[in-house]
Tab-separated table of C-alpha atoms in Angstrom:
chain	number	residue	atom	x	y	z
A	1	MET	CA	0.000	0.000	0.000
A	2	ASN	CA	1.480	3.298	-1.070
A	3	GLN	CA	1.870	5.937	1.592
A	4	ILE	CA	0.992	9.524	0.809
A	5	VAL	CA	3.821	11.779	1.855
A	6	PRO	CA	2.562	15.283	2.636
A	7	ALA	CA	4.340	18.032	0.725
A	8	GLN	CA	6.547	20.212	2.860
A	9	LYS	CA	5.386	23.790	3.172
A	10	ARG	CA	7.936	26.224	1.775
A	11	SER	CA	9.146	29.001	4.008
A	12	LEU	CA	8.341	32.604	3.189
A	13	VAL	CA	11.994	33.319	2.366
A	14	ASP	CA	12.264	30.274	0.088
A	15	SER	CA	9.083	31.269	-1.724
A	16	MET	CA	10.189	34.850	-2.285
A	17	ALA	CA	13.765	33.873	-3.271
A	18	SER	CA	12.546	31.368	-5.846
A	19	ARG	CA	10.391	34.046	-7.432
A	20	TYR	CA	13.573	35.905	-8.382
A	21	ASP	CA	15.728	32.792	-9.050
A	22	MET	CA	17.952	33.428	-6.053
A	23	GLU	CA	19.293	31.288	-3.255
A	24	PRO	CA	17.502	32.058	0.050
A	25	THR	CA	20.650	33.205	1.872
A	26	GLU	CA	21.666	35.453	-1.029
A	27	PHE	CA	18.149	36.849	-1.247
A	28	VAL	CA	18.061	37.719	2.463
A	29	SER	CA	21.491	39.361	2.300
A	30	ALA	CA	20.552	41.397	-0.775
A	31	ILE	CA	17.311	42.628	0.769
A	32	LYS	CA	18.846	43.570	4.100
A	33	ALA	CA	21.771	45.330	2.405
A	34	THR	CA	19.804	47.379	-0.117
A	35	VAL	CA	16.122	47.566	0.793
A	36	ILE	CA	15.800	47.710	4.581
A	37	LYS	CA	17.483	50.747	6.076
A	38	GLY	CA	18.587	49.951	9.639
A	39	ASP	CA	18.649	46.842	11.773
A	40	CYS	CA	15.612	44.610	11.954
A	41	SER	CA	14.728	41.376	13.697
A	42	ASN	CA	13.819	38.148	11.903
A	43	GLU	CA	10.181	38.775	12.827
A	44	GLN	CA	10.247	42.286	11.372
A	45	PHE	CA	11.969	41.012	8.228
A	46	ALA	CA	9.297	38.325	7.860
A	47	ALA	CA	6.532	40.925	8.281
A	48	PHE	CA	8.110	43.019	5.519
A	49	LEU	CA	8.297	40.016	3.185
A	50	MET	CA	4.655	39.178	3.944
A	51	VAL	CA	3.575	42.613	2.733
A	52	ALA	CA	5.789	42.377	-0.382
A	53	LYS	CA	4.398	38.926	-1.193
A	54	GLU	CA	0.790	39.936	-0.512
A	55	TYR	CA	1.002	42.789	-3.015
A	56	LYS	CA	3.385	41.012	-5.434
A	57	LEU	CA	5.896	43.860	-5.243
A	58	ASN	CA	9.571	43.402	-6.095
A	59	PRO	CA	11.855	44.655	-3.302
A	60	LEU	CA	14.946	44.216	-5.483
A	61	THR	CA	13.733	46.908	-7.894
A	62	LYS	CA	12.705	49.159	-5.007
A	63	GLU	CA	8.984	48.814	-5.677
A	64	ILE	CA	8.824	48.266	-1.931
A	65	TYR	CA	11.376	48.969	0.787
A	66	ALA	CA	11.363	49.709	4.516
A	67	PHE	CA	12.642	52.078	7.166
A	68	PRO	CA	12.786	51.786	10.975
A	69	ASP	CA	9.590	52.953	12.635
A	70	ARG	CA	9.031	53.054	16.411
A	71	GLY	CA	10.740	49.773	17.204
A	72	GLY	CA	9.594	48.078	13.981
A	73	ILE	CA	9.895	48.674	10.265
A	74	GLN	CA	7.488	50.498	7.972
A	75	PRO	CA	6.933	49.141	4.438
A	76	ILE	CA	7.237	51.959	1.895
A	77	VAL	CA	5.915	51.582	-1.644
A	78	SER	CA	7.549	53.766	-4.296
A	79	ILE	CA	5.537	55.399	-7.062
A	80	ASP	CA	6.669	52.573	-9.390
A	81	GLY	CA	5.239	50.100	-6.899
A	82	TRP	CA	1.943	51.963	-6.689
A	83	MET	CA	1.660	52.023	-10.483
A	84	ASN	CA	2.339	48.280	-10.493
A	85	LEU	CA	-0.433	47.759	-7.936
A	86	ILE	CA	-2.884	49.855	-9.940
A	87	ASN	CA	-2.119	48.443	-13.388
A	88	SER	CA	-2.013	44.820	-12.233
A	89	HIS	CA	-5.360	44.937	-10.413
A	90	PRO	CA	-7.822	42.745	-12.335
A	91	GLN	CA	-10.599	45.364	-12.091
A	92	PHE	CA	-8.506	48.338	-13.231
A	93	ASP	CA	-10.060	49.966	-16.296
A	94	GLY	CA	-8.164	53.197	-16.775
A	95	MET	CA	-7.134	56.382	-14.976
A	96	GLU	CA	-7.577	60.078	-15.798
A	97	PHE	CA	-6.142	63.285	-14.338
A	98	GLN	CA	-7.546	66.807	-14.403
A	99	ASP	CA	-5.489	69.788	-13.290
A	100	SER	CA	-6.987	72.990	-11.875
A	101	ASN	CA	-5.003	76.216	-11.864
A	102	GLY	CA	-5.431	79.262	-9.651
A	103	ASP	CA	-5.781	82.864	-10.787
A	104	ASP	CA	-1.985	83.148	-10.751
A	105	GLY	CA	-1.690	80.308	-13.256
A	106	LYS	CA	-0.075	77.952	-10.753
A	107	LEU	CA	-1.389	74.448	-10.161
A	108	TYR	CA	-4.100	74.535	-7.496
A	109	SER	CA	-5.293	70.924	-7.383
A	110	VAL	CA	-5.192	67.592	-9.212
A	111	GLU	CA	-8.154	65.275	-9.575
A	112	CYS	CA	-7.549	61.589	-10.277
A	113	ARG	CA	-10.344	59.368	-11.557
A	114	ILE	CA	-9.860	55.597	-11.507
A	115	TYR	CA	-12.263	53.367	-13.410
A	116	ARG	CA	-13.110	49.830	-12.351
A	117	LYS	CA	-14.591	47.208	-14.682
A	118	ASP	CA	-17.156	46.203	-12.059
A	119	ARG	CA	-18.433	49.721	-11.275
A	120	ALA	CA	-20.491	52.111	-13.348
A	121	ARG	CA	-18.878	55.273	-11.974
A	122	PRO	CA	-15.213	56.139	-11.430
A	123	VAL	CA	-13.610	56.712	-8.045
A	124	SER	CA	-12.535	60.356	-7.859
A	125	VAL	CA	-10.048	62.003	-5.489
A	126	ILE	CA	-8.889	65.632	-5.454
A	127	GLU	CA	-5.601	66.603	-3.796
A	128	TYR	CA	-4.788	70.271	-3.140
A	129	MET	CA	-1.354	71.839	-3.453
A	130	SER	CA	-1.915	74.003	-0.362
A	131	GLU	CA	-2.479	70.887	1.769
A	132	CYS	CA	0.175	68.609	0.277
A	133	PHE	CA	3.156	70.854	-0.494
A	134	ARG	CA	6.151	70.486	1.803
A	135	GLN	CA	9.495	72.230	2.054
A	136	THR	CA	11.432	69.237	0.724
A	137	ASP	CA	13.557	68.911	-2.411
A	138	PRO	CA	11.103	66.728	-4.390
A	139	TRP	CA	8.217	69.115	-3.720
A	140	LYS	CA	10.357	72.176	-4.531
A	141	LYS	CA	11.715	70.694	-7.777
A	142	TRP	CA	8.658	68.824	-9.082
A	143	PRO	CA	5.548	70.120	-7.250
A	144	ASN	CA	3.125	69.291	-10.078
A	145	ARG	CA	4.430	65.752	-10.470
A	146	MET	CA	4.373	65.151	-6.713
A	147	LEU	CA	0.766	66.329	-6.475
A	148	ARG	CA	-0.197	64.057	-9.386
A	149	HIS	CA	1.428	61.116	-7.597
A	150	LYS	CA	-0.416	62.016	-4.397
A	151	ALA	CA	-3.785	62.072	-6.175
A	152	ALA	CA	-3.142	58.747	-7.934
A	153	ILE	CA	-2.129	56.975	-4.732
A	154	GLN	CA	-5.082	58.235	-2.722
A	155	ALA	CA	-7.480	57.345	-5.534
A	156	ALA	CA	-5.976	53.844	-5.669
A	157	ARG	CA	-6.630	53.398	-1.966
A	158	TYR	CA	-10.262	54.372	-2.392
A	159	ALA	CA	-10.731	52.280	-5.525
A	160	PHE	CA	-8.954	49.084	-4.480
A	161	GLY	CA	-8.647	49.205	-0.677
A	162	PHE	CA	-4.847	48.914	-0.511
A	163	SER	CA	-3.798	48.939	3.140
A	164	GLY	CA	-0.785	48.341	5.382
A	165	ILE	CA	1.550	50.276	3.086
A	166	MET	CA	2.729	53.864	2.907
A	167	GLU	CA	4.050	56.088	0.154
A	168	PRO	CA	7.435	57.867	0.499
A	169	ASP	CA	5.958	61.328	1.093
A	170	GLU	CA	3.766	60.000	3.909
A	171	TYR	CA	6.796	58.445	5.568
A	172	ASP	CA	8.718	61.713	5.277
A	173	ARG	CA	5.884	63.393	7.167
A	174	MET	CA	5.973	60.642	9.782
A	175	LYS	CA	9.702	61.198	10.342
A	176	ASP	CA	8.886	64.618	11.778
A	177	VAL	CA	6.954	62.997	14.621
A	178	SER	CA	7.981	64.299	18.033
A	179	PRO	CA	6.449	62.833	21.203
A	180	GLN	CA	4.994	65.395	23.557
A	181	VAL	CA	3.592	64.502	26.969
A	182	LYS	CA	0.570	66.320	28.255
A	183	THR	CA	-1.275	66.110	31.555
A	184	VAL	CA	-4.958	65.416	31.900
A	185	ILE	CA	-7.159	65.567	34.950
A	186	ALA	CA	-9.817	63.086	35.866
A	187	ASP	CA	-13.487	63.315	35.106
A	188	PRO	CA	-14.934	65.141	38.118
A	189	LEU	CA	-17.608	62.441	38.370
A	190	SER	CA	-15.022	59.662	38.630
A	191	ASP	CA	-12.888	58.596	41.595
A	192	GLU	CA	-10.174	57.193	39.318
A	193	PRO	CA	-7.344	59.417	38.006
A	194	ILE	CA	-6.578	59.345	34.305
A	195	ALA	CA	-3.010	58.509	33.317
A	196	ALA	CA	-0.915	61.016	31.393
A	197	GLN	CA	-1.073	60.578	27.645
A	198	GLU	CA	1.458	60.898	24.852
A	199	THR	CA	0.528	63.176	21.985
A	200	VAL	CA	2.242	62.597	18.641
A	201	ILE	CA	2.813	65.738	16.585
A	202	VAL	CA	3.379	65.601	12.818
A	203	ASP	CA	4.176	68.806	10.938
A	204	GLY	CA	2.808	70.746	13.902
A	205	GLU	CA	-0.477	68.830	13.931
A	206	ILE	CA	-1.756	66.212	16.354
A	207	LEU	CA	-1.523	62.807	14.706
A	208	ASN	CA	-2.772	60.449	17.384
A	209	GLU	CA	-2.801	59.814	21.103
A	210	THR	CA	-2.122	56.641	23.039
A	211	ALA	CA	-3.025	56.208	26.672
A	212	GLY	CA	-0.315	55.219	29.124
A	213	GLN	CA	-2.142	51.969	29.819
A	214	GLU	CA	-3.587	49.907	26.982
A	215	ILE	CA	-7.305	49.254	27.149
A	216	PRO	CA	-8.356	45.640	26.476
A	217	ALA	CA	-9.926	45.401	23.044
A	218	ASP	CA	-12.960	43.519	24.344
A	219	THR	CA	-13.919	46.165	26.919
A	220	PRO	CA	-17.721	46.605	26.728
A	221	LEU	CA	-18.792	49.786	25.008
A	222	SER	CA	-21.113	50.825	27.802
A	223	GLU	CA	-18.793	50.131	30.733
A	224	ALA	CA	-18.181	52.930	33.232
A	225	GLY	CA	-19.392	55.717	30.979
A	226	THR	CA	-16.835	54.969	28.262
A	227	GLU	CA	-17.003	53.972	24.636
A	228	GLY	CA	-14.855	50.992	23.673
A	229	GLY	CA	-12.668	51.519	26.729
A	230	GLU	CA	-11.900	55.146	25.905
A	231	GLN	CA	-11.519	57.907	28.436
A	232	SER	CA	-14.648	59.862	29.211
A	233	PRO	CA	-15.113	62.717	26.729
A	234	SER	CA	-15.808	65.034	29.645
A	235	ALA	CA	-12.187	64.827	30.835
A	236	ALA	CA	-10.567	68.274	30.656
A	237	THR	CA	-7.054	68.863	29.383
A	238	LEU	CA	-4.511	71.402	30.513
A	239	ASP	CA	-3.353	72.196	26.977
A	240	ASN	CA	-3.631	75.641	25.467
A	241	PHE	CA	-5.671	74.442	22.476
A	242	SER	CA	-9.372	73.709	22.584
A	243	VAL	CA	-10.582	70.116	22.538
A	244	VAL	CA	-13.569	68.905	20.532
A	245	ASP	CA	-15.328	66.433	22.839
A	246	HIS	CA	-17.813	65.123	20.295
A	247	LEU	CA	-17.643	63.618	16.826
A	248	THR	CA	-18.311	65.925	13.914
A	249	ASP	CA	-19.918	64.699	10.702
A	250	GLN	CA	-16.483	64.808	9.057
A	251	ASP	CA	-15.051	62.724	11.923
A	252	LYS	CA	-17.655	60.057	11.276
A	253	VAL	CA	-16.882	59.986	7.550
A	254	SER	CA	-13.146	59.651	8.232
A	255	LEU	CA	-13.599	56.948	10.886
A	256	ARG	CA	-15.860	55.013	8.538
A	257	GLU	CA	-13.037	55.002	5.978
A	258	LEU	CA	-10.612	53.828	8.681
A	259	ILE	CA	-12.914	50.944	9.650
A	260	ASN	CA	-13.174	49.846	6.021
A	261	ARG	CA	-9.392	49.855	5.673
A	262	LEU	CA	-8.811	47.979	8.918
A	263	LYS	CA	-11.400	45.369	7.988
A	264	ALA	CA	-9.640	44.805	4.662
A	265	ALA	CA	-6.267	44.524	6.451
A	266	VAL	CA	-7.314	41.804	8.920
A	267	GLY	CA	-5.028	38.774	8.696
A	268	ASP	CA	-2.523	36.805	10.741
A	269	ASP	CA	-0.265	39.744	11.620
A	270	PRO	CA	-1.583	42.379	14.076
A	271	ALA	CA	1.299	44.664	13.051
A	272	VAL	CA	-0.390	45.196	9.673
A	273	ILE	CA	-3.336	46.773	11.506
A	274	GLY	CA	-0.991	49.234	13.179
A	275	MET	CA	0.663	50.044	9.854
A	276	THR	CA	-2.731	50.566	8.231
A	277	CYS	CA	-3.874	52.893	11.010
A	278	ASN	CA	-0.631	54.896	10.896
A	279	ALA	CA	-0.863	55.220	7.119
A	280	PHE	CA	-4.443	56.424	7.428
A	281	LEU	CA	-3.595	58.990	10.112
A	282	ALA	CA	-0.672	60.241	8.019
A	283	GLY	CA	-2.836	60.487	4.912
A	284	GLY	CA	-4.344	63.847	5.748
A	285	TYR	CA	-7.867	62.721	6.624
A	286	PRO	CA	-9.564	65.407	8.769
A	287	LEU	CA	-10.014	64.178	12.341
A	288	SER	CA	-10.546	66.096	15.543
A	289	GLU	CA	-8.356	65.284	18.546
A	290	TYR	CA	-11.244	63.397	20.098
A	291	ALA	CA	-11.680	61.346	16.897
A	292	ASN	CA	-7.938	60.567	16.897
A	293	GLN	CA	-8.390	58.903	20.289
A	294	LYS	CA	-11.250	56.860	18.905
A	295	ALA	CA	-9.135	55.788	15.914
A	296	GLY	CA	-6.601	54.154	18.231
A	297	THR	CA	-9.308	52.269	20.104
A	298	ILE	CA	-10.892	51.100	16.856
A	299	ALA	CA	-7.522	49.751	15.690
A	300	MET	CA	-7.146	47.747	18.934
A	301	HIS	CA	-10.376	45.897	18.180
A	302	PHE	CA	-9.102	44.788	14.788
A	303	LYS	CA	-5.757	43.794	16.302
A	304	ALA	CA	-7.766	41.535	18.593
A	305	VAL	CA	-9.270	39.905	15.492
A	306	CYS	CA	-5.786	39.180	14.137
A	307	LYS	CA	-4.894	37.608	17.491
A	308	GLN	CA	-8.080	35.493	17.277
A	309	GLU	CA	-9.391	37.123	20.426
A	310	MET	CA	-12.456	38.561	18.705
A	311	GLU	CA	-14.618	37.829	15.688
A	312	VAL	CA	-14.580	40.240	12.743
A	313	ALA	CA	-18.304	40.900	13.078
A	314	ASP	CA	-17.895	41.858	16.741
A	315	ALA	CA	-14.966	44.156	15.949
A	316	ILE	CA	-17.006	45.911	13.257
A	317	LYS	CA	-19.940	46.258	15.631
A	318	HIS	CA	-17.789	47.798	18.378
A	319	ALA	CA	-15.906	49.999	15.884
A	320	CYS	CA	-19.121	51.361	14.375
A	321	GLY	CA	-20.428	52.055	17.879
A	322	ILE	CA	-17.268	53.994	18.700
A	323	ALA	CA	-17.483	55.922	15.423
A	324	GLN	CA	-21.206	56.580	16.027
A	325	ILE	CA	-22.170	55.196	12.618
A	326	ASP	CA	-24.560	52.461	11.567
A	327	GLU	CA	-23.044	49.077	10.669
A	328	THR	CA	-24.770	49.253	7.302
A	329	GLU	CA	-22.509	52.196	6.434
A	330	VAL	CA	-19.463	49.900	6.417
A	331	MET	CA	-18.983	48.278	3.027
A	332	LEU	CA	-19.662	44.542	2.805
């Protein structure tokens, strides 16, 4: 009687190396020497390769590379990589750009329209020079081209749901992050003090906030006057700027987009959720400070899904409750 010998599962490194006809050890050495800037652990290297494999991007041609980011590494996709992602998507059916100039004749905005074969209407995104321009060499030398790239990448995210990756300009903005500690006082109706929080500033703007003590992702939404384990919105800060303690309509729209992205990014690696959230926060979506706090809590729920501590449906339910939107507003 013949025995069936199960096929051995190839490692991630072996799979990626064979794609480029390289020996695994040579492939690893080449990637670490040319693509990943800075030291990284085996786990971080594996996470980077997972993203490259998922999106079928070639790290050897710099379609995707990585830089150190807060104890980990951040996958960066070059404009060549983004064009590869767009053109290789099976539903891609063309892309158009429309420039708008100001009264002074200078480029004011760029609209990108991406057509999908399975949709009747194109996905349209407008990026504005006043919001995107930075005092960096690429923006000074090629402002029109940079704005066109920005519009194409953002339109691709809307059209195809790419997540867990960042474009070079977004990473440059993230490099300017400077941690700043602020003090908060407790809700006057509570006996428990609230821990100090760390505020992350990017280009002079608040990017996100993380509490000193992580809130369990499965904390009931209605527990102790909180939403999803968040601090009470009635807590007062000692900062000089005003705090919006309620969600605006724009906040709800932005958080809905975040939930859609996080849902699409759910997999075996919780780090991808963090990357997706960071990329979203760095993407210029309008969020109040209060909504930034909610974004972090929403991300924790989807990390719990990756850790198999929560079902996707429950995470979506909690996330929509936090964002104060109906579950039907999240795309199926």
